[in-house]
Amino acid sequence: MALTFSTTGHQCVIISFFGWKYLTALHKNNGAAYFVADYLTLGIDSTFRHTLDGKSKPECIFDFLQDKTGIDSGMRSALICPQCNDRIKSNIRSENDSTAFEDIKNILNEIGNASKWDEELISYWERKGSSHSKKARKKSVFISYCHADSEWLKRVKVH
């Protein structure tokens, strides 16, 4: 579940993986990466979801998966269907959008490759020996913040 809201001009997203094991046997890290890919994709084009046109395509990131029964096929396929791919390409308006779209494609490829073999994403990177593996072993969190929000940073660091 994801909850998005704005407070004092800042957007905040809260993600919960409660009950994940009831949806899929795939790893939560794969699901977190899948959510990030979905969120980035909607940053380029949020005008369409397959469930809105009545044609479910659980393999496409643009299928909202309202009942979540397609989460396995969605993560194992981890793709953007040709129709959505064309639409996204036509909605790219900046270099940031173009870079984000390349990142989305890379994220989806990695999720699909790991998930189709029931492998946890970080283990997949380590086994594969990719450039991600050094980052994956590091157990840290990077927090980017505006100095005006330093009080919020202190509150977050407690957790």
mmCIF file with all atom_site columns, C-alpha atoms in Angstrom:
data_model
loop_
_atom_site.group_PDB
_atom_site.id
_atom_site.type_symbol
_atom_site.label_atom_id
_atom_site.label_alt_id
_atom_site.label_comp_id
_atom_site.label_asym_id
_atom_site.label_entity_id
_atom_site.label_seq_id
_atom_site.pdbx_PDB_ins_code
_atom_site.Cartn_x
_atom_site.Cartn_y
_atom_site.Cartn_z
_atom_site.occupancy
_atom_site.B_iso_or_equiv
_atom_site.pdbx_formal_charge
_atom_site.auth_seq_id
_atom_site.auth_comp_id
_atom_site.auth_asym_id
_atom_site.auth_atom_id
_atom_site.pdbx_PDB_model_num
ATOM 1   C CA . MET A 1 1   ? 0.000   0.000   0.000   1.00 0.00 ? 1   MET A CA 1
ATOM 2   C CA . ALA A 1 2   ? 1.214   3.496   -0.758  1.00 0.00 ? 2   ALA A CA 1
ATOM 3   C CA . LEU A 1 3   ? -0.120  6.744   0.602   1.00 0.00 ? 3   LEU A CA 1
ATOM 4   C CA . THR A 1 4   ? 0.921   10.002  -1.026  1.00 0.00 ? 4   THR A CA 1
ATOM 5   C CA . PHE A 1 5   ? 0.212   13.355  0.517   1.00 0.00 ? 5   PHE A CA 1
ATOM 6   C CA . SER A 1 6   ? 1.596   16.869  0.601   1.00 0.00 ? 6   SER A CA 1
ATOM 7   C CA . THR A 1 7   ? 2.499   18.801  3.682   1.00 0.00 ? 7   THR A CA 1
ATOM 8   C CA . THR A 1 8   ? 3.943   22.309  3.725   1.00 0.00 ? 8   THR A CA 1
ATOM 9   C CA . GLY A 1 9   ? 4.641   22.079  0.018   1.00 0.00 ? 9   GLY A CA 1
ATOM 10  C CA . HIS A 1 10  ? 6.576   18.798  0.271   1.00 0.00 ? 10  HIS A CA 1
ATOM 11  C CA . GLN A 1 11  ? 5.336   15.526  -1.151  1.00 0.00 ? 11  GLN A CA 1
ATOM 12  C CA . CYS A 1 12  ? 5.574   12.472  1.066   1.00 0.00 ? 12  CYS A CA 1
ATOM 13  C CA . VAL A 1 13  ? 5.035   8.817   0.155   1.00 0.00 ? 13  VAL A CA 1
ATOM 14  C CA . ILE A 1 14  ? 4.497   6.147   2.795   1.00 0.00 ? 14  ILE A CA 1
ATOM 15  C CA . ILE A 1 15  ? 4.847   2.546   1.637   1.00 0.00 ? 15  ILE A CA 1
ATOM 16  C CA . SER A 1 16  ? 3.705   -0.492  3.579   1.00 0.00 ? 16  SER A CA 1
ATOM 17  C CA . PHE A 1 17  ? 4.469   -4.106  2.759   1.00 0.00 ? 17  PHE A CA 1
ATOM 18  C CA . PHE A 1 18  ? 2.146   -5.413  5.454   1.00 0.00 ? 18  PHE A CA 1
ATOM 19  C CA . GLY A 1 19  ? 0.645   -8.702  4.284   1.00 0.00 ? 19  GLY A CA 1
ATOM 20  C CA . TRP A 1 20  ? 3.156   -9.022  1.432   1.00 0.00 ? 20  TRP A CA 1
ATOM 21  C CA . LYS A 1 21  ? 3.463   -12.767 2.057   1.00 0.00 ? 21  LYS A CA 1
ATOM 22  C CA . TYR A 1 22  ? -0.259  -13.149 1.321   1.00 0.00 ? 22  TYR A CA 1
ATOM 23  C CA . LEU A 1 23  ? 0.171   -11.545 -2.125  1.00 0.00 ? 23  LEU A CA 1
ATOM 24  C CA . THR A 1 24  ? 3.286   -13.253 -3.411  1.00 0.00 ? 24  THR A CA 1
ATOM 25  C CA . ALA A 1 25  ? 6.253   -15.412 -2.502  1.00 0.00 ? 25  ALA A CA 1
ATOM 26  C CA . LEU A 1 26  ? 8.552   -12.980 -4.307  1.00 0.00 ? 26  LEU A CA 1
ATOM 27  C CA . HIS A 1 27  ? 10.912  -10.935 -2.168  1.00 0.00 ? 27  HIS A CA 1
ATOM 28  C CA . LYS A 1 28  ? 9.954   -7.595  -0.633  1.00 0.00 ? 28  LYS A CA 1
ATOM 29  C CA . ASN A 1 29  ? 13.084  -5.923  -2.033  1.00 0.00 ? 29  ASN A CA 1
ATOM 30  C CA . ASN A 1 30  ? 11.908  -6.844  -5.518  1.00 0.00 ? 30  ASN A CA 1
ATOM 31  C CA . GLY A 1 31  ? 8.499   -5.373  -4.647  1.00 0.00 ? 31  GLY A CA 1
ATOM 32  C CA . ALA A 1 32  ? 10.075  -2.172  -3.329  1.00 0.00 ? 32  ALA A CA 1
ATOM 33  C CA . ALA A 1 33  ? 12.058  -1.760  -6.550  1.00 0.00 ? 33  ALA A CA 1
ATOM 34  C CA . TYR A 1 34  ? 8.897   -2.490  -8.558  1.00 0.00 ? 34  TYR A CA 1
ATOM 35  C CA . PHE A 1 35  ? 7.063   0.230   -6.634  1.00 0.00 ? 35  PHE A CA 1
ATOM 36  C CA . VAL A 1 36  ? 9.899   2.686   -7.326  1.00 0.00 ? 36  VAL A CA 1
ATOM 37  C CA . ALA A 1 37  ? 9.729   1.867   -11.048 1.00 0.00 ? 37  ALA A CA 1
ATOM 38  C CA . ASP A 1 38  ? 5.956   2.367   -11.002 1.00 0.00 ? 38  ASP A CA 1
ATOM 39  C CA . TYR A 1 39  ? 6.277   5.659   -9.139  1.00 0.00 ? 39  TYR A CA 1
ATOM 40  C CA . LEU A 1 40  ? 8.942   6.958   -11.549 1.00 0.00 ? 40  LEU A CA 1
ATOM 41  C CA . THR A 1 41  ? 6.850   5.879   -14.531 1.00 0.00 ? 41  THR A CA 1
ATOM 42  C CA . LEU A 1 42  ? 3.834   7.764   -13.221 1.00 0.00 ? 42  LEU A CA 1
ATOM 43  C CA . GLY A 1 43  ? 6.081   10.816  -12.902 1.00 0.00 ? 43  GLY A CA 1
ATOM 44  C CA . ILE A 1 44  ? 6.364   10.820  -16.689 1.00 0.00 ? 44  ILE A CA 1
ATOM 45  C CA . ASP A 1 45  ? 2.767   9.819   -17.474 1.00 0.00 ? 45  ASP A CA 1
ATOM 46  C CA . SER A 1 46  ? 0.031   9.468   -14.875 1.00 0.00 ? 46  SER A CA 1
ATOM 47  C CA . THR A 1 47  ? -2.873  9.708   -17.336 1.00 0.00 ? 47  THR A CA 1
ATOM 48  C CA . PHE A 1 48  ? -3.365  6.012   -17.997 1.00 0.00 ? 48  PHE A CA 1
ATOM 49  C CA . ARG A 1 49  ? -3.837  2.666   -16.244 1.00 0.00 ? 49  ARG A CA 1
ATOM 50  C CA . HIS A 1 50  ? -4.888  -0.511  -18.063 1.00 0.00 ? 50  HIS A CA 1
ATOM 51  C CA . THR A 1 51  ? -7.602  -1.176  -15.505 1.00 0.00 ? 51  THR A CA 1
ATOM 52  C CA . LEU A 1 52  ? -9.228  2.117   -16.484 1.00 0.00 ? 52  LEU A CA 1
ATOM 53  C CA . ASP A 1 53  ? -9.688  0.984   -20.092 1.00 0.00 ? 53  ASP A CA 1
ATOM 54  C CA . GLY A 1 54  ? -10.993 -2.425  -18.973 1.00 0.00 ? 54  GLY A CA 1
ATOM 55  C CA . LYS A 1 55  ? -8.124  -4.346  -20.561 1.00 0.00 ? 55  LYS A CA 1
ATOM 56  C CA . SER A 1 56  ? -6.033  -5.815  -17.784 1.00 0.00 ? 56  SER A CA 1
ATOM 57  C CA . LYS A 1 57  ? -2.371  -6.404  -18.642 1.00 0.00 ? 57  LYS A CA 1
ATOM 58  C CA . PRO A 1 58  ? -0.727  -7.514  -15.383 1.00 0.00 ? 58  PRO A CA 1
ATOM 59  C CA . GLU A 1 59  ? 2.635   -7.839  -17.120 1.00 0.00 ? 59  GLU A CA 1
ATOM 60  C CA . CYS A 1 60  ? 2.699   -4.056  -17.828 1.00 0.00 ? 60  CYS A CA 1
ATOM 61  C CA . ILE A 1 61  ? 3.733   -1.607  -15.097 1.00 0.00 ? 61  ILE A CA 1
ATOM 62  C CA . PHE A 1 62  ? 0.680   0.470   -16.098 1.00 0.00 ? 62  PHE A CA 1
ATOM 63  C CA . ASP A 1 63  ? -1.753  -2.182  -14.846 1.00 0.00 ? 63  ASP A CA 1
ATOM 64  C CA . PHE A 1 64  ? -2.733  -0.992  -11.375 1.00 0.00 ? 64  PHE A CA 1
ATOM 65  C CA . LEU A 1 65  ? -3.405  -4.571  -10.204 1.00 0.00 ? 65  LEU A CA 1
ATOM 66  C CA . GLN A 1 66  ? -6.354  -3.487  -8.050  1.00 0.00 ? 66  GLN A CA 1
ATOM 67  C CA . ASP A 1 67  ? -6.873  -6.936  -6.570  1.00 0.00 ? 67  ASP A CA 1
ATOM 68  C CA . LYS A 1 68  ? -3.112  -7.608  -6.578  1.00 0.00 ? 68  LYS A CA 1
ATOM 69  C CA . THR A 1 69  ? -3.593  -11.142 -7.970  1.00 0.00 ? 69  THR A CA 1
ATOM 70  C CA . GLY A 1 70  ? -1.267  -10.290 -10.862 1.00 0.00 ? 70  GLY A CA 1
ATOM 71  C CA . ILE A 1 71  ? 1.660   -9.107  -8.759  1.00 0.00 ? 71  ILE A CA 1
ATOM 72  C CA . ASP A 1 72  ? 3.668   -12.275 -9.532  1.00 0.00 ? 72  ASP A CA 1
ATOM 73  C CA . SER A 1 73  ? 3.267   -11.985 -13.303 1.00 0.00 ? 73  SER A CA 1
ATOM 74  C CA . GLY A 1 74  ? 3.801   -8.231  -13.125 1.00 0.00 ? 74  GLY A CA 1
ATOM 75  C CA . MET A 1 75  ? 7.098   -8.535  -11.281 1.00 0.00 ? 75  MET A CA 1
ATOM 76  C CA . ARG A 1 76  ? 8.295   -11.547 -13.279 1.00 0.00 ? 76  ARG A CA 1
ATOM 77  C CA . SER A 1 77  ? 7.533   -9.777  -16.577 1.00 0.00 ? 77  SER A CA 1
ATOM 78  C CA . ALA A 1 78  ? 8.444   -6.299  -15.306 1.00 0.00 ? 78  ALA A CA 1
ATOM 79  C CA . LEU A 1 79  ? 7.817   -4.557  -18.581 1.00 0.00 ? 79  LEU A CA 1
ATOM 80  C CA . ILE A 1 80  ? 6.068   -1.699  -20.270 1.00 0.00 ? 80  ILE A CA 1
ATOM 81  C CA . CYS A 1 81  ? 3.783   -2.910  -23.056 1.00 0.00 ? 81  CYS A CA 1
ATOM 82  C CA . PRO A 1 82  ? 4.310   -1.488  -26.577 1.00 0.00 ? 82  PRO A CA 1
ATOM 83  C CA . GLN A 1 83  ? 1.213   0.765   -26.317 1.00 0.00 ? 83  GLN A CA 1
ATOM 84  C CA . CYS A 1 84  ? 2.418   2.300   -23.041 1.00 0.00 ? 84  CYS A CA 1
ATOM 85  C CA . ASN A 1 85  ? 6.010   2.492   -24.271 1.00 0.00 ? 85  ASN A CA 1
ATOM 86  C CA . ASP A 1 86  ? 4.897   4.603   -27.255 1.00 0.00 ? 86  ASP A CA 1
ATOM 87  C CA . ARG A 1 87  ? 2.756   6.808   -25.010 1.00 0.00 ? 87  ARG A CA 1
ATOM 88  C CA . ILE A 1 88  ? 5.630   7.406   -22.562 1.00 0.00 ? 88  ILE A CA 1
ATOM 89  C CA . LYS A 1 89  ? 8.033   8.252   -25.371 1.00 0.00 ? 89  LYS A CA 1
ATOM 90  C CA . SER A 1 90  ? 5.564   10.845  -26.649 1.00 0.00 ? 90  SER A CA 1
ATOM 91  C CA . ASN A 1 91  ? 5.221   12.316  -23.115 1.00 0.00 ? 91  ASN A CA 1
ATOM 92  C CA . ILE A 1 92  ? 8.944   12.821  -22.508 1.00 0.00 ? 92  ILE A CA 1
ATOM 93  C CA . ARG A 1 93  ? 9.301   16.575  -22.165 1.00 0.00 ? 93  ARG A CA 1
ATOM 94  C CA . SER A 1 94  ? 12.752  17.027  -20.620 1.00 0.00 ? 94  SER A CA 1
ATOM 95  C CA . GLU A 1 95  ? 16.189  15.510  -20.181 1.00 0.00 ? 95  GLU A CA 1
ATOM 96  C CA . ASN A 1 96  ? 15.101  14.461  -16.669 1.00 0.00 ? 96  ASN A CA 1
ATOM 97  C CA . ASP A 1 97  ? 12.167  12.506  -18.110 1.00 0.00 ? 97  ASP A CA 1
ATOM 98  C CA . SER A 1 98  ? 14.462  10.870  -20.666 1.00 0.00 ? 98  SER A CA 1
ATOM 99  C CA . THR A 1 99  ? 16.998  9.897   -17.977 1.00 0.00 ? 99  THR A CA 1
ATOM 100 C CA . ALA A 1 100 ? 14.208  8.639   -15.703 1.00 0.00 ? 100 ALA A CA 1
ATOM 101 C CA . PHE A 1 101 ? 12.823  6.494   -18.522 1.00 0.00 ? 101 PHE A CA 1
ATOM 102 C CA . GLU A 1 102 ? 16.239  4.882   -19.079 1.00 0.00 ? 102 GLU A CA 1
ATOM 103 C CA . ASP A 1 103 ? 16.469  4.235   -15.315 1.00 0.00 ? 103 ASP A CA 1
ATOM 104 C CA . ILE A 1 104 ? 12.970  2.729   -15.320 1.00 0.00 ? 104 ILE A CA 1
ATOM 105 C CA . LYS A 1 105 ? 13.914  0.339   -18.130 1.00 0.00 ? 105 LYS A CA 1
ATOM 106 C CA . ASN A 1 106 ? 17.041  -0.750  -16.238 1.00 0.00 ? 106 ASN A CA 1
ATOM 107 C CA . ILE A 1 107 ? 15.135  -1.219  -12.968 1.00 0.00 ? 107 ILE A CA 1
ATOM 108 C CA . LEU A 1 108 ? 12.424  -3.274  -14.685 1.00 0.00 ? 108 LEU A CA 1
ATOM 109 C CA . ASN A 1 109 ? 15.011  -5.459  -16.432 1.00 0.00 ? 109 ASN A CA 1
ATOM 110 C CA . GLU A 1 110 ? 16.732  -6.188  -13.122 1.00 0.00 ? 110 GLU A CA 1
ATOM 111 C CA . ILE A 1 111 ? 13.455  -6.901  -11.291 1.00 0.00 ? 111 ILE A CA 1
ATOM 112 C CA . GLY A 1 112 ? 12.200  -9.184  -14.056 1.00 0.00 ? 112 GLY A CA 1
ATOM 113 C CA . ASN A 1 113 ? 15.463  -11.115 -14.283 1.00 0.00 ? 113 ASN A CA 1
ATOM 114 C CA . ALA A 1 114 ? 15.639  -11.682 -10.529 1.00 0.00 ? 114 ALA A CA 1
ATOM 115 C CA . SER A 1 115 ? 11.917  -12.326 -9.992  1.00 0.00 ? 115 SER A CA 1
ATOM 116 C CA . LYS A 1 116 ? 11.424  -14.847 -12.775 1.00 0.00 ? 116 LYS A CA 1
ATOM 117 C CA . TRP A 1 117 ? 13.889  -17.117 -10.913 1.00 0.00 ? 117 TRP A CA 1
ATOM 118 C CA . ASP A 1 118 ? 12.495  -16.304 -7.433  1.00 0.00 ? 118 ASP A CA 1
ATOM 119 C CA . GLU A 1 119 ? 15.733  -14.579 -6.529  1.00 0.00 ? 119 GLU A CA 1
ATOM 120 C CA . GLU A 1 120 ? 16.013  -11.641 -4.177  1.00 0.00 ? 120 GLU A CA 1
ATOM 121 C CA . LEU A 1 121 ? 17.220  -8.567  -6.091  1.00 0.00 ? 121 LEU A CA 1
ATOM 122 C CA . ILE A 1 122 ? 20.315  -7.792  -4.003  1.00 0.00 ? 122 ILE A CA 1
ATOM 123 C CA . SER A 1 123 ? 21.403  -11.463 -4.059  1.00 0.00 ? 123 SER A CA 1
ATOM 124 C CA . TYR A 1 124 ? 20.870  -11.410 -7.819  1.00 0.00 ? 124 TYR A CA 1
ATOM 125 C CA . TRP A 1 125 ? 23.174  -8.378  -8.142  1.00 0.00 ? 125 TRP A CA 1
ATOM 126 C CA . GLU A 1 126 ? 25.808  -9.981  -5.935  1.00 0.00 ? 126 GLU A CA 1
ATOM 127 C CA . ARG A 1 127 ? 25.673  -13.256 -7.885  1.00 0.00 ? 127 ARG A CA 1
ATOM 128 C CA . LYS A 1 128 ? 25.713  -11.410 -11.168 1.00 0.00 ? 128 LYS A CA 1
ATOM 129 C CA . GLY A 1 129 ? 28.674  -9.337  -9.989  1.00 0.00 ? 129 GLY A CA 1
ATOM 130 C CA . SER A 1 130 ? 27.073  -6.150  -11.244 1.00 0.00 ? 130 SER A CA 1
ATOM 131 C CA . SER A 1 131 ? 28.131  -2.672  -10.266 1.00 0.00 ? 131 SER A CA 1
ATOM 132 C CA . HIS A 1 132 ? 25.157  -2.671  -7.909  1.00 0.00 ? 132 HIS A CA 1
ATOM 133 C CA . SER A 1 133 ? 26.675  -5.366  -5.671  1.00 0.00 ? 133 SER A CA 1
ATOM 134 C CA . LYS A 1 134 ? 29.082  -3.027  -3.861  1.00 0.00 ? 134 LYS A CA 1
ATOM 135 C CA . LYS A 1 135 ? 26.212  -0.681  -3.102  1.00 0.00 ? 135 LYS A CA 1
ATOM 136 C CA . ALA A 1 136 ? 23.979  -3.561  -2.065  1.00 0.00 ? 136 ALA A CA 1
ATOM 137 C CA . ARG A 1 137 ? 26.370  -4.766  0.649   1.00 0.00 ? 137 ARG A CA 1
ATOM 138 C CA . LYS A 1 138 ? 26.463  -1.333  2.235   1.00 0.00 ? 138 LYS A CA 1
ATOM 139 C CA . LYS A 1 139 ? 23.769  -1.047  4.890   1.00 0.00 ? 139 LYS A CA 1
ATOM 140 C CA . SER A 1 140 ? 23.040  2.653   5.000   1.00 0.00 ? 140 SER A CA 1
ATOM 141 C CA . VAL A 1 141 ? 20.416  5.217   4.172   1.00 0.00 ? 141 VAL A CA 1
ATOM 142 C CA . PHE A 1 142 ? 21.061  8.448   2.328   1.00 0.00 ? 142 PHE A CA 1
ATOM 143 C CA . ILE A 1 143 ? 18.768  11.318  3.267   1.00 0.00 ? 143 ILE A CA 1
ATOM 144 C CA . SER A 1 144 ? 18.653  14.348  1.030   1.00 0.00 ? 144 SER A CA 1
ATOM 145 C CA . TYR A 1 145 ? 17.134  17.379  2.709   1.00 0.00 ? 145 TYR A CA 1
ATOM 146 C CA . CYS A 1 146 ? 16.916  21.138  2.630   1.00 0.00 ? 146 CYS A CA 1
ATOM 147 C CA . HIS A 1 147 ? 18.741  22.815  5.524   1.00 0.00 ? 147 HIS A CA 1
ATOM 148 C CA . ALA A 1 148 ? 15.499  24.591  6.353   1.00 0.00 ? 148 ALA A CA 1
ATOM 149 C CA . ASP A 1 149 ? 14.130  21.136  7.215   1.00 0.00 ? 149 ASP A CA 1
ATOM 150 C CA . SER A 1 150 ? 16.935  20.180  9.613   1.00 0.00 ? 150 SER A CA 1
ATOM 151 C CA . GLU A 1 151 ? 14.453  19.739  12.481  1.00 0.00 ? 151 GLU A CA 1
ATOM 152 C CA . TRP A 1 152 ? 12.610  17.143  10.384  1.00 0.00 ? 152 TRP A CA 1
ATOM 153 C CA . LEU A 1 153 ? 15.930  15.432  9.693   1.00 0.00 ? 153 LEU A CA 1
ATOM 154 C CA . LYS A 1 154 ? 16.563  15.084  13.425  1.00 0.00 ? 154 LYS A CA 1
ATOM 155 C CA . ARG A 1 155 ? 13.145  13.471  13.853  1.00 0.00 ? 155 ARG A CA 1
ATOM 156 C CA . VAL A 1 156 ? 13.760  11.048  10.983  1.00 0.00 ? 156 VAL A CA 1
ATOM 157 C CA . LYS A 1 157 ? 17.215  10.041  12.287  1.00 0.00 ? 157 LYS A CA 1
ATOM 158 C CA . VAL A 1 158 ? 15.629  8.884   15.552  1.00 0.00 ? 158 VAL A CA 1
ATOM 159 C CA . HIS A 1 159 ? 13.858  6.179   13.551  1.00 0.00 ? 159 HIS A CA 1
#
